[in-house]
PDB file of C-alpha atoms in Angstrom:
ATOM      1  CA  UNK I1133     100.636 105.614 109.015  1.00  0.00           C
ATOM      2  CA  UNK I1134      98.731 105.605 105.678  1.00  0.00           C
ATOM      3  CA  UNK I1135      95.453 105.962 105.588  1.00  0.00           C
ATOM      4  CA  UNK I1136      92.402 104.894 102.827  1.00  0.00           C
ATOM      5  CA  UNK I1137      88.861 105.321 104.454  1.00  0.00           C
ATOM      6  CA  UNK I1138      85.776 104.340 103.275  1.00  0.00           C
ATOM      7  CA  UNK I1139      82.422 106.200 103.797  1.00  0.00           C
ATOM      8  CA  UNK I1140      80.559 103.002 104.925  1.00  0.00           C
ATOM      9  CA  UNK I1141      81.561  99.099 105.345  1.00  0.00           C
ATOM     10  CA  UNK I1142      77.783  97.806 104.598  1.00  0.00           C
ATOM     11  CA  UNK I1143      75.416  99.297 102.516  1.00  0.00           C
ATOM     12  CA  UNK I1144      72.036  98.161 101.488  1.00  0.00           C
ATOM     13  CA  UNK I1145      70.305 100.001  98.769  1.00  0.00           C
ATOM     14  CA  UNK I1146      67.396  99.634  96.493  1.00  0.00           C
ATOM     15  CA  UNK I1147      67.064  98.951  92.610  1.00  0.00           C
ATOM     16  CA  UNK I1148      67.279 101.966  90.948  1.00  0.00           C
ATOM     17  CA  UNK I1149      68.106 103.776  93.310  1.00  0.00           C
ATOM     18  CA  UNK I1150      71.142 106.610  92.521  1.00  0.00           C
ATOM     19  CA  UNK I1151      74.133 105.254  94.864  1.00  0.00           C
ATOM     20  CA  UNK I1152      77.111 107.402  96.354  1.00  0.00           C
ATOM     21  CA  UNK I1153      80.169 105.517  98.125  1.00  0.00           C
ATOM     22  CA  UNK I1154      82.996 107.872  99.459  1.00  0.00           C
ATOM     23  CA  UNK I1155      87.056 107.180  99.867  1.00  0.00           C
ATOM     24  CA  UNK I1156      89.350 109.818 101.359  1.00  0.00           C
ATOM     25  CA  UNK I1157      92.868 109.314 101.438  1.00  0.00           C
ATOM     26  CA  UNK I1158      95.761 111.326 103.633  1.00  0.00           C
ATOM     27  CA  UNK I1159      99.149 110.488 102.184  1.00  0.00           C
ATOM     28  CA  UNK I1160      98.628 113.398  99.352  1.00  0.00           C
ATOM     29  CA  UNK I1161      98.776 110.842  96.277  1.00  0.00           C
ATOM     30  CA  UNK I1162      97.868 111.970  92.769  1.00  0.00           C
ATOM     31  CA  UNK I1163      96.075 108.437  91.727  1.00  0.00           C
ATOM     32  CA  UNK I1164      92.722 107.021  92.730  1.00  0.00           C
ATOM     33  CA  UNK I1165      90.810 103.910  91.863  1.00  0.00           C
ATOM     34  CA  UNK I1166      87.817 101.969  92.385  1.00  0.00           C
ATOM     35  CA  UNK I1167      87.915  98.366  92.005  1.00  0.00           C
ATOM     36  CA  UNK I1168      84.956  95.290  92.632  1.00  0.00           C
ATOM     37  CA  UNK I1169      85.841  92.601  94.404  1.00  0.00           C
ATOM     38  CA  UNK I1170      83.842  89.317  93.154  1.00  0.00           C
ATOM     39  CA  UNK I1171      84.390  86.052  94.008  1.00  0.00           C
ATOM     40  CA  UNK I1172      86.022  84.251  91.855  1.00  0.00           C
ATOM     41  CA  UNK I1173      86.620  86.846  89.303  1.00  0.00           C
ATOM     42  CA  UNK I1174      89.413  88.935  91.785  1.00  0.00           C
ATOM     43  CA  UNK I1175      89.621  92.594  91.647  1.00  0.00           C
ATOM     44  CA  UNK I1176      88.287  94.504  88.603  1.00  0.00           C
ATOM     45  CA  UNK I1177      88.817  97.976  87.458  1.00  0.00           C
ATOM     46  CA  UNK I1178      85.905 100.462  87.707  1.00  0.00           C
ATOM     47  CA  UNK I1179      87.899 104.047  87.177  1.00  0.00           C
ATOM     48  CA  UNK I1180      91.194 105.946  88.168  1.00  0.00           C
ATOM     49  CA  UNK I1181      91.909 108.736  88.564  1.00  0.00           C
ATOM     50  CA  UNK I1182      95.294 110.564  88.253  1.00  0.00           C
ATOM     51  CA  UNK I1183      94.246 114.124  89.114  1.00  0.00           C
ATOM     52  CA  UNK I1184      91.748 116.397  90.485  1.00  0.00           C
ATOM     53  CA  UNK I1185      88.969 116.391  88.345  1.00  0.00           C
ATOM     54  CA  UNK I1186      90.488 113.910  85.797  1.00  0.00           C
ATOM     55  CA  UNK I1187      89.387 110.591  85.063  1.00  0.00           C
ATOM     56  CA  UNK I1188      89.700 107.068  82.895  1.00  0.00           C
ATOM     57  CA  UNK I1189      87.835 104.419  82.544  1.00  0.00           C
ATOM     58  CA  UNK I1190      88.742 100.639  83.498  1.00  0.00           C
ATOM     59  CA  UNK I1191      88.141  97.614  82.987  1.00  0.00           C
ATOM     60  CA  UNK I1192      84.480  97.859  83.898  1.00  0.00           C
ATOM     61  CA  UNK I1193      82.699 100.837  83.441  1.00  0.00           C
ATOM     62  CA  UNK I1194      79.811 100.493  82.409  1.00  0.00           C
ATOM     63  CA  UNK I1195      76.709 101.556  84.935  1.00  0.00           C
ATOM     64  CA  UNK I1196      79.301 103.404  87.097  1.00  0.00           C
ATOM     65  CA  UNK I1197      80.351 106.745  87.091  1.00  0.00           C
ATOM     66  CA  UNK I1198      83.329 108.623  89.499  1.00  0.00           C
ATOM     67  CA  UNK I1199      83.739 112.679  90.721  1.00  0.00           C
ATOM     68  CA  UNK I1200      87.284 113.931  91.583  1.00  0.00           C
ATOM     69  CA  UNK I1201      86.786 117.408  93.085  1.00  0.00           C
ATOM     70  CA  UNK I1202      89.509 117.313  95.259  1.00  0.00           C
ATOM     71  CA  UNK I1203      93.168 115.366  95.608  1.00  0.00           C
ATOM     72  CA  UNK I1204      92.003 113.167  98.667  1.00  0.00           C
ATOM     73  CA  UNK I1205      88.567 112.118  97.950  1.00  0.00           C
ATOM     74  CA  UNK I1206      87.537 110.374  95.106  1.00  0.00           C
ATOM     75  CA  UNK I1207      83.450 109.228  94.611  1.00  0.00           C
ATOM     76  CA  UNK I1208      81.893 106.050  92.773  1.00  0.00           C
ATOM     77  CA  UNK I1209      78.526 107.084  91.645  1.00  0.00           C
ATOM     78  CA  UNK I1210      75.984 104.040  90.809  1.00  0.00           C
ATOM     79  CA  UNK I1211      73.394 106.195  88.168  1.00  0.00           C
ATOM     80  CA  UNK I1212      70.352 104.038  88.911  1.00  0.00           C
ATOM     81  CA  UNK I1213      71.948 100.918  91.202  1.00  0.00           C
ATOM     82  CA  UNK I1214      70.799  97.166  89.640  1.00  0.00           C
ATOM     83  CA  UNK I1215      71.157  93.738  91.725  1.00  0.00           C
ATOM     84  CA  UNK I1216      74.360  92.593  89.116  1.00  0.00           C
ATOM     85  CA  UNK I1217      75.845  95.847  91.233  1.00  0.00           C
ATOM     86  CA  UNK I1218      75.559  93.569  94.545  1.00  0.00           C
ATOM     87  CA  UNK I1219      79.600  93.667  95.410  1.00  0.00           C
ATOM     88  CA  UNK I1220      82.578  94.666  97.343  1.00  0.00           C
ATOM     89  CA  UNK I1221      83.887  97.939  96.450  1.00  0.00           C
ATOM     90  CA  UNK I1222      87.807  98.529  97.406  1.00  0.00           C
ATOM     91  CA  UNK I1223      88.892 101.932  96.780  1.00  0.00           C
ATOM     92  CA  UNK I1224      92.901 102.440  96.655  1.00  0.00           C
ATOM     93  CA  UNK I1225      95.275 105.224  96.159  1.00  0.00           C
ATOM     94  CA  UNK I1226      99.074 105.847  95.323  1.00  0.00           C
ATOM     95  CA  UNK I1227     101.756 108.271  94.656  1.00  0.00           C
ATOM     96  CA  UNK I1228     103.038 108.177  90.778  1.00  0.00           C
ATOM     97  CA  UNK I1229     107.048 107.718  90.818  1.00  0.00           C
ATOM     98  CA  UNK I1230     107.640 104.477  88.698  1.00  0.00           C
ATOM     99  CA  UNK I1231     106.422 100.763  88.089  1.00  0.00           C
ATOM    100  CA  UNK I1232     106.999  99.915  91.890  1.00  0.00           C
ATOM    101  CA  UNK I1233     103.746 102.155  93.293  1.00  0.00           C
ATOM    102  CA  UNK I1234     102.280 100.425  95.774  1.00  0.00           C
ATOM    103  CA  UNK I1235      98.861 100.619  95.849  1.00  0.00           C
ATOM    104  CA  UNK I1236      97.241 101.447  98.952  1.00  0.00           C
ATOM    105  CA  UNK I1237      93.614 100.137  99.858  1.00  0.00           C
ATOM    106  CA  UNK I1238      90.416 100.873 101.762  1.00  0.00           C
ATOM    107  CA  UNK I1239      89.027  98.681 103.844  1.00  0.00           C
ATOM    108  CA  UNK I1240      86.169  97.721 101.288  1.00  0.00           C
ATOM    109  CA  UNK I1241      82.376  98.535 101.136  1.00  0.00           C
ATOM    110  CA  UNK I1242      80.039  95.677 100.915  1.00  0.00           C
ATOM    111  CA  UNK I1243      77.481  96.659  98.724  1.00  0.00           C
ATOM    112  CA  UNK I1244      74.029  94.802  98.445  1.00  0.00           C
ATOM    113  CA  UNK I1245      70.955  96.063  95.802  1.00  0.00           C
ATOM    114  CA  UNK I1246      67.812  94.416  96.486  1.00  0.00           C
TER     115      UNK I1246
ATOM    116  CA  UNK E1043      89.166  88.926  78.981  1.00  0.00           C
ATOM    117  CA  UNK E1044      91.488  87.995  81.534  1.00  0.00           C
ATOM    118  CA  UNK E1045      94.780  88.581  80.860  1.00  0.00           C
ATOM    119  CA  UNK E1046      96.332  87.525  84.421  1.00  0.00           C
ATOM    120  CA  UNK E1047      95.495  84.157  85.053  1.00  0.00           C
ATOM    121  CA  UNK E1048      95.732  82.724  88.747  1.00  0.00           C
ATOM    122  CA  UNK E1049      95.650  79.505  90.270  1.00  0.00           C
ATOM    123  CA  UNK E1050      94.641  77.333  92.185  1.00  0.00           C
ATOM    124  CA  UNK E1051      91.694  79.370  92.922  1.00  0.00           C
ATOM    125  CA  UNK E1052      91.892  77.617  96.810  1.00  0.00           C
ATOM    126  CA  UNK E1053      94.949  75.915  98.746  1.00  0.00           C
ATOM    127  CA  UNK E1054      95.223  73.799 101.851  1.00  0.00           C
ATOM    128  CA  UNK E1055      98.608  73.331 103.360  1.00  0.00           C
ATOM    129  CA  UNK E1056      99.892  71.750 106.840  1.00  0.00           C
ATOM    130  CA  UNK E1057     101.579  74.252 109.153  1.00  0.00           C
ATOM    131  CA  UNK E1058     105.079  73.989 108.292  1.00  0.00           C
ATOM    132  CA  UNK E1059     104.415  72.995 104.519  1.00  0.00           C
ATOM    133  CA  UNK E1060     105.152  74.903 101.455  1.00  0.00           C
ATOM    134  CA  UNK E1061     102.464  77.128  99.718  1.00  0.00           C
ATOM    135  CA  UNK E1062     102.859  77.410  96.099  1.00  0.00           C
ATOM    136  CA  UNK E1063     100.743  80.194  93.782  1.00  0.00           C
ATOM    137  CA  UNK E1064     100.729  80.321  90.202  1.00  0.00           C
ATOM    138  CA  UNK E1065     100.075  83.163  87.548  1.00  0.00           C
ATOM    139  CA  UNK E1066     100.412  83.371  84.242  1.00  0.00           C
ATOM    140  CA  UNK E1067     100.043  86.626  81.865  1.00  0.00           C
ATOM    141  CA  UNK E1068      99.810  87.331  78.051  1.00  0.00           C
ATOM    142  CA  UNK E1069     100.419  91.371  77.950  1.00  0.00           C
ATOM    143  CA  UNK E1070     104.494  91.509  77.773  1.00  0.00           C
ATOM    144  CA  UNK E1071     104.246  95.469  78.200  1.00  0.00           C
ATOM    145  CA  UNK E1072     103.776  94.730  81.957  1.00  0.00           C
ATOM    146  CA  UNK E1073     106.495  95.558  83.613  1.00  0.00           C
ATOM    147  CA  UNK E1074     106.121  94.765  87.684  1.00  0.00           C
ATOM    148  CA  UNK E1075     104.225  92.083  89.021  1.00  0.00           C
ATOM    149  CA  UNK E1076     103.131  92.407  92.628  1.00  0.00           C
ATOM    150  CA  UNK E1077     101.717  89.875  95.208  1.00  0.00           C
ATOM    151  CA  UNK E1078      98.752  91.268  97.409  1.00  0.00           C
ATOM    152  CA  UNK E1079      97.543  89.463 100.429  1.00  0.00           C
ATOM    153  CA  UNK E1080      93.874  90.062 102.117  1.00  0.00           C
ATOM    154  CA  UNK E1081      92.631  89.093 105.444  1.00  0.00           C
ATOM    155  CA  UNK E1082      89.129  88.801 105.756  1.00  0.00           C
ATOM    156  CA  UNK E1083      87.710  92.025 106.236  1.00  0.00           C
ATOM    157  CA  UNK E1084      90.732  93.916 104.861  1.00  0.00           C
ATOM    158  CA  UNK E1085      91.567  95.788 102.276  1.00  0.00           C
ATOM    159  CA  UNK E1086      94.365  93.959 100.375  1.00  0.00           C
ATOM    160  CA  UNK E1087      98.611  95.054 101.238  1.00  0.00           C
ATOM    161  CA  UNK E1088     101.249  94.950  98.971  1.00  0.00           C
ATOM    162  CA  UNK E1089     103.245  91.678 100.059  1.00  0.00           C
ATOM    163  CA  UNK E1090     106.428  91.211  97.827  1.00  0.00           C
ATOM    164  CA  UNK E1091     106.862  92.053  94.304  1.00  0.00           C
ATOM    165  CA  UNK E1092     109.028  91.720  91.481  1.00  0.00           C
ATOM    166  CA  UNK E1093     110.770  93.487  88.360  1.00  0.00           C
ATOM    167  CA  UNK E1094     110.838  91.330  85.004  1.00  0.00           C
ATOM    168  CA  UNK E1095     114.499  91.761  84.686  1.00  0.00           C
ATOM    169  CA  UNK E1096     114.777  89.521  87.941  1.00  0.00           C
ATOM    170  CA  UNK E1097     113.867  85.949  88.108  1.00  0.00           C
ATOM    171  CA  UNK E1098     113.671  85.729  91.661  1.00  0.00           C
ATOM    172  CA  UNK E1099     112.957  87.555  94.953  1.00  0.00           C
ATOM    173  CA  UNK E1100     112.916  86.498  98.397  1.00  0.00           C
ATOM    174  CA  UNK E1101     111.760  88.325 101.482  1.00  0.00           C
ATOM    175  CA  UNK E1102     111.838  86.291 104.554  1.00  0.00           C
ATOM    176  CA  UNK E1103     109.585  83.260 104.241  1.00  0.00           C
ATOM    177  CA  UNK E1104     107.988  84.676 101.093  1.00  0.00           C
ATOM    178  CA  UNK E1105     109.653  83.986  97.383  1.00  0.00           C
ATOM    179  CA  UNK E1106     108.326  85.473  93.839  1.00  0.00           C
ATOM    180  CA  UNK E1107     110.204  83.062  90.976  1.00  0.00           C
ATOM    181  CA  UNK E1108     109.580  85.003  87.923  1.00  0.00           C
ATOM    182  CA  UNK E1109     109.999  83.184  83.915  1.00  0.00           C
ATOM    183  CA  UNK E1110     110.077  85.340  81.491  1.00  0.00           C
ATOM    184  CA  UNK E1111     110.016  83.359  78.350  1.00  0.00           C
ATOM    185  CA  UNK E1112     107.203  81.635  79.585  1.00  0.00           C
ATOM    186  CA  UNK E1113     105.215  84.490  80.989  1.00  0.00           C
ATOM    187  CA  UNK E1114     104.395  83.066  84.640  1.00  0.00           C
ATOM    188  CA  UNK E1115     105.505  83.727  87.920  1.00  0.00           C
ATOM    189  CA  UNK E1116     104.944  82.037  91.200  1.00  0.00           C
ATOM    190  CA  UNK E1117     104.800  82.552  95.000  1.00  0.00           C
ATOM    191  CA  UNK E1118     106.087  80.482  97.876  1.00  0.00           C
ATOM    192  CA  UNK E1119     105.512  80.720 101.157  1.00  0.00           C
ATOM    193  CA  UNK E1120     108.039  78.681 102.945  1.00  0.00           C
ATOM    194  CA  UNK E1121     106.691  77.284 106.302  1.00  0.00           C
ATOM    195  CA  UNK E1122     103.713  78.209 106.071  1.00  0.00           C
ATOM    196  CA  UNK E1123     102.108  79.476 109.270  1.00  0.00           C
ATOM    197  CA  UNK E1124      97.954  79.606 109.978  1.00  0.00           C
ATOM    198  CA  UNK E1125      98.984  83.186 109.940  1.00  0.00           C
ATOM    199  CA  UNK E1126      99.378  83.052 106.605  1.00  0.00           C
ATOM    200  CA  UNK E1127      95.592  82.274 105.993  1.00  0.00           C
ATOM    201  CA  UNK E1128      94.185  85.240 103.446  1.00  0.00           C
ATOM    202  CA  UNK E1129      93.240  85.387  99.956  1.00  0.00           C
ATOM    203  CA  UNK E1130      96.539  86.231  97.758  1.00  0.00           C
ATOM    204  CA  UNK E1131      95.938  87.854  94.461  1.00  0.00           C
ATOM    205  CA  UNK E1132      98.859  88.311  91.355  1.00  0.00           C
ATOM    206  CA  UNK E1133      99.146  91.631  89.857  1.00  0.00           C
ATOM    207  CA  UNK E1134     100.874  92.729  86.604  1.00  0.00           C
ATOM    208  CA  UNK E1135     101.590  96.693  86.175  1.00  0.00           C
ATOM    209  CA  UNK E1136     100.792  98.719  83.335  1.00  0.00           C
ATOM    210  CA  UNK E1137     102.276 102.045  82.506  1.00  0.00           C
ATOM    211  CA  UNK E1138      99.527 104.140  80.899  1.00  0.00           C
ATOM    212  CA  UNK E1139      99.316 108.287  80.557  1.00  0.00           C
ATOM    213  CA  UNK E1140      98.462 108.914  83.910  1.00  0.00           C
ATOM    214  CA  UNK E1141     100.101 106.361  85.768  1.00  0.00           C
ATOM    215  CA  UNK E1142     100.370 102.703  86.477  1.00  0.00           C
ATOM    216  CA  UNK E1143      97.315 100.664  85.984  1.00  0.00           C
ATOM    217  CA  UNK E1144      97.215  97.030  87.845  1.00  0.00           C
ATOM    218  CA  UNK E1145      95.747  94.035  86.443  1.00  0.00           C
ATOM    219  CA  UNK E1146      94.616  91.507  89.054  1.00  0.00           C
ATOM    220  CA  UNK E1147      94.399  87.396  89.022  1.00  0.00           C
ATOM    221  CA  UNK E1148      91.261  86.230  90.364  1.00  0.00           C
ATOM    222  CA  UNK E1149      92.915  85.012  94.113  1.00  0.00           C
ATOM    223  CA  UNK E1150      93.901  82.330  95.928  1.00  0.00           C
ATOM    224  CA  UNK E1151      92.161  81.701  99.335  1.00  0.00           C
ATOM    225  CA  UNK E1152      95.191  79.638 101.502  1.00  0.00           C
ATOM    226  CA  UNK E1153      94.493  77.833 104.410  1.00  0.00           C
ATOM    227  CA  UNK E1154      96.713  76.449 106.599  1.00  0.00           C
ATOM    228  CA  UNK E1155      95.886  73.976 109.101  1.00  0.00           C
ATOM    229  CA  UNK E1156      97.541  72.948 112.066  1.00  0.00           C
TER     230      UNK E1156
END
């Protein structure tokens, strides 16, 4: 059975402070993303990755950065956290054969900066 | 810029009714278009997809009708179940170097009532 896990479901941090979420996969696939789930505004693309220790932006960059040491894990970084970071991050993986990947998702962290 | 447009953003339906979701996208380089469905604390799961080259497919009570010329696709959900009660996002594909990149609608939040 395939498997995305999430280092925490709810997280409350503090402005400014420097913000770490986690998402390990075990099916072995070469591409990782993070999105942000808003309401309203659907899923939006932080960052992929499509290899260890590679990286590209999405949609959404800005404030966010990611870390890709190894194939399963894959980090969102928050520099110096701010209140418009107050979200639902999804993190989702998938194996590279073709337009028909299916993308494979976390159960979500729920994010709050106060 | 949102360049997969979804709606209605919410739906109510009778058990036993039809559910009908619209999308509509402007980027003809996309070349899948996937449904994702999302129970409340869930990650979203690929539900039923579709190739461009196809302008329909049906998998049980679940149907994508796909227009090409007029960029938009739709799903139905046949009789429609409180089951079926989750937040349904479109999703158009986008082959770029290191894989496919998806571009999500902003959701759909069904309901269906008994």
């Amino acid at each position: 059975d395939v498997k995305v896990t999430q280092s925490s479901r709810y997280l409350v941090k503090r402005t400014g402070e420097k913000v770490f979420l986690e998402c390990v996969q075990d099916m072995d696939h070469e591409n990782m993303f993070w999105y942000r789930q808003d309401p309203g505004l659907g899923l939006r693309l932080i960052y992929f990755s499509y290899d260890v220790k590679m990286k590209e932006k999405g949609d959404i960059p800005e404030g966010y950065s990611v870390s890709r040491e190894k194939k399963e894990r894959f980090s969102l970084i928050l520099e110096s956290a701010s209140t418009n970071q107050t979200s639902m991050y999804l993190c989702a993986s998938t194996s590279p054969g073709g337009p028909t990947d299916t993308q494979y998702f976390g159960p979500g962290t729920r994010l709050t900066v106060l | 810029q949102q360049q997969v447009k979804q709606s209605p953003q919410s739906l109510i339906v009778q058990k036993g009714g039809i559910s009908i979701i619209n999308c509509a996208y402007e980027n003809t380089a996309f070349d899948y278009f996937p449904w994702y469905q999302q129970f409340p604390g869930k990650g979203p799961a690929l539900l039923i997809a579709i190739r461009p080259d196809v302008s329909e497919k049906k998998e049980g009570r679940f149907t994508i009708s796909f227009n090409k010329s007029a960029k938009q696709f739709s799903l139905h959900i046949m009789d429609s179940q409180p089951g079926d009660s989750a937040t349904y996002f479109c999703a158009a594909s986008l082959l770029t170097g290191g894989g496919n990149k998806l571009t999500f609608g902003t959701g759909t939040q069904l309901k269906v009532e008994l």
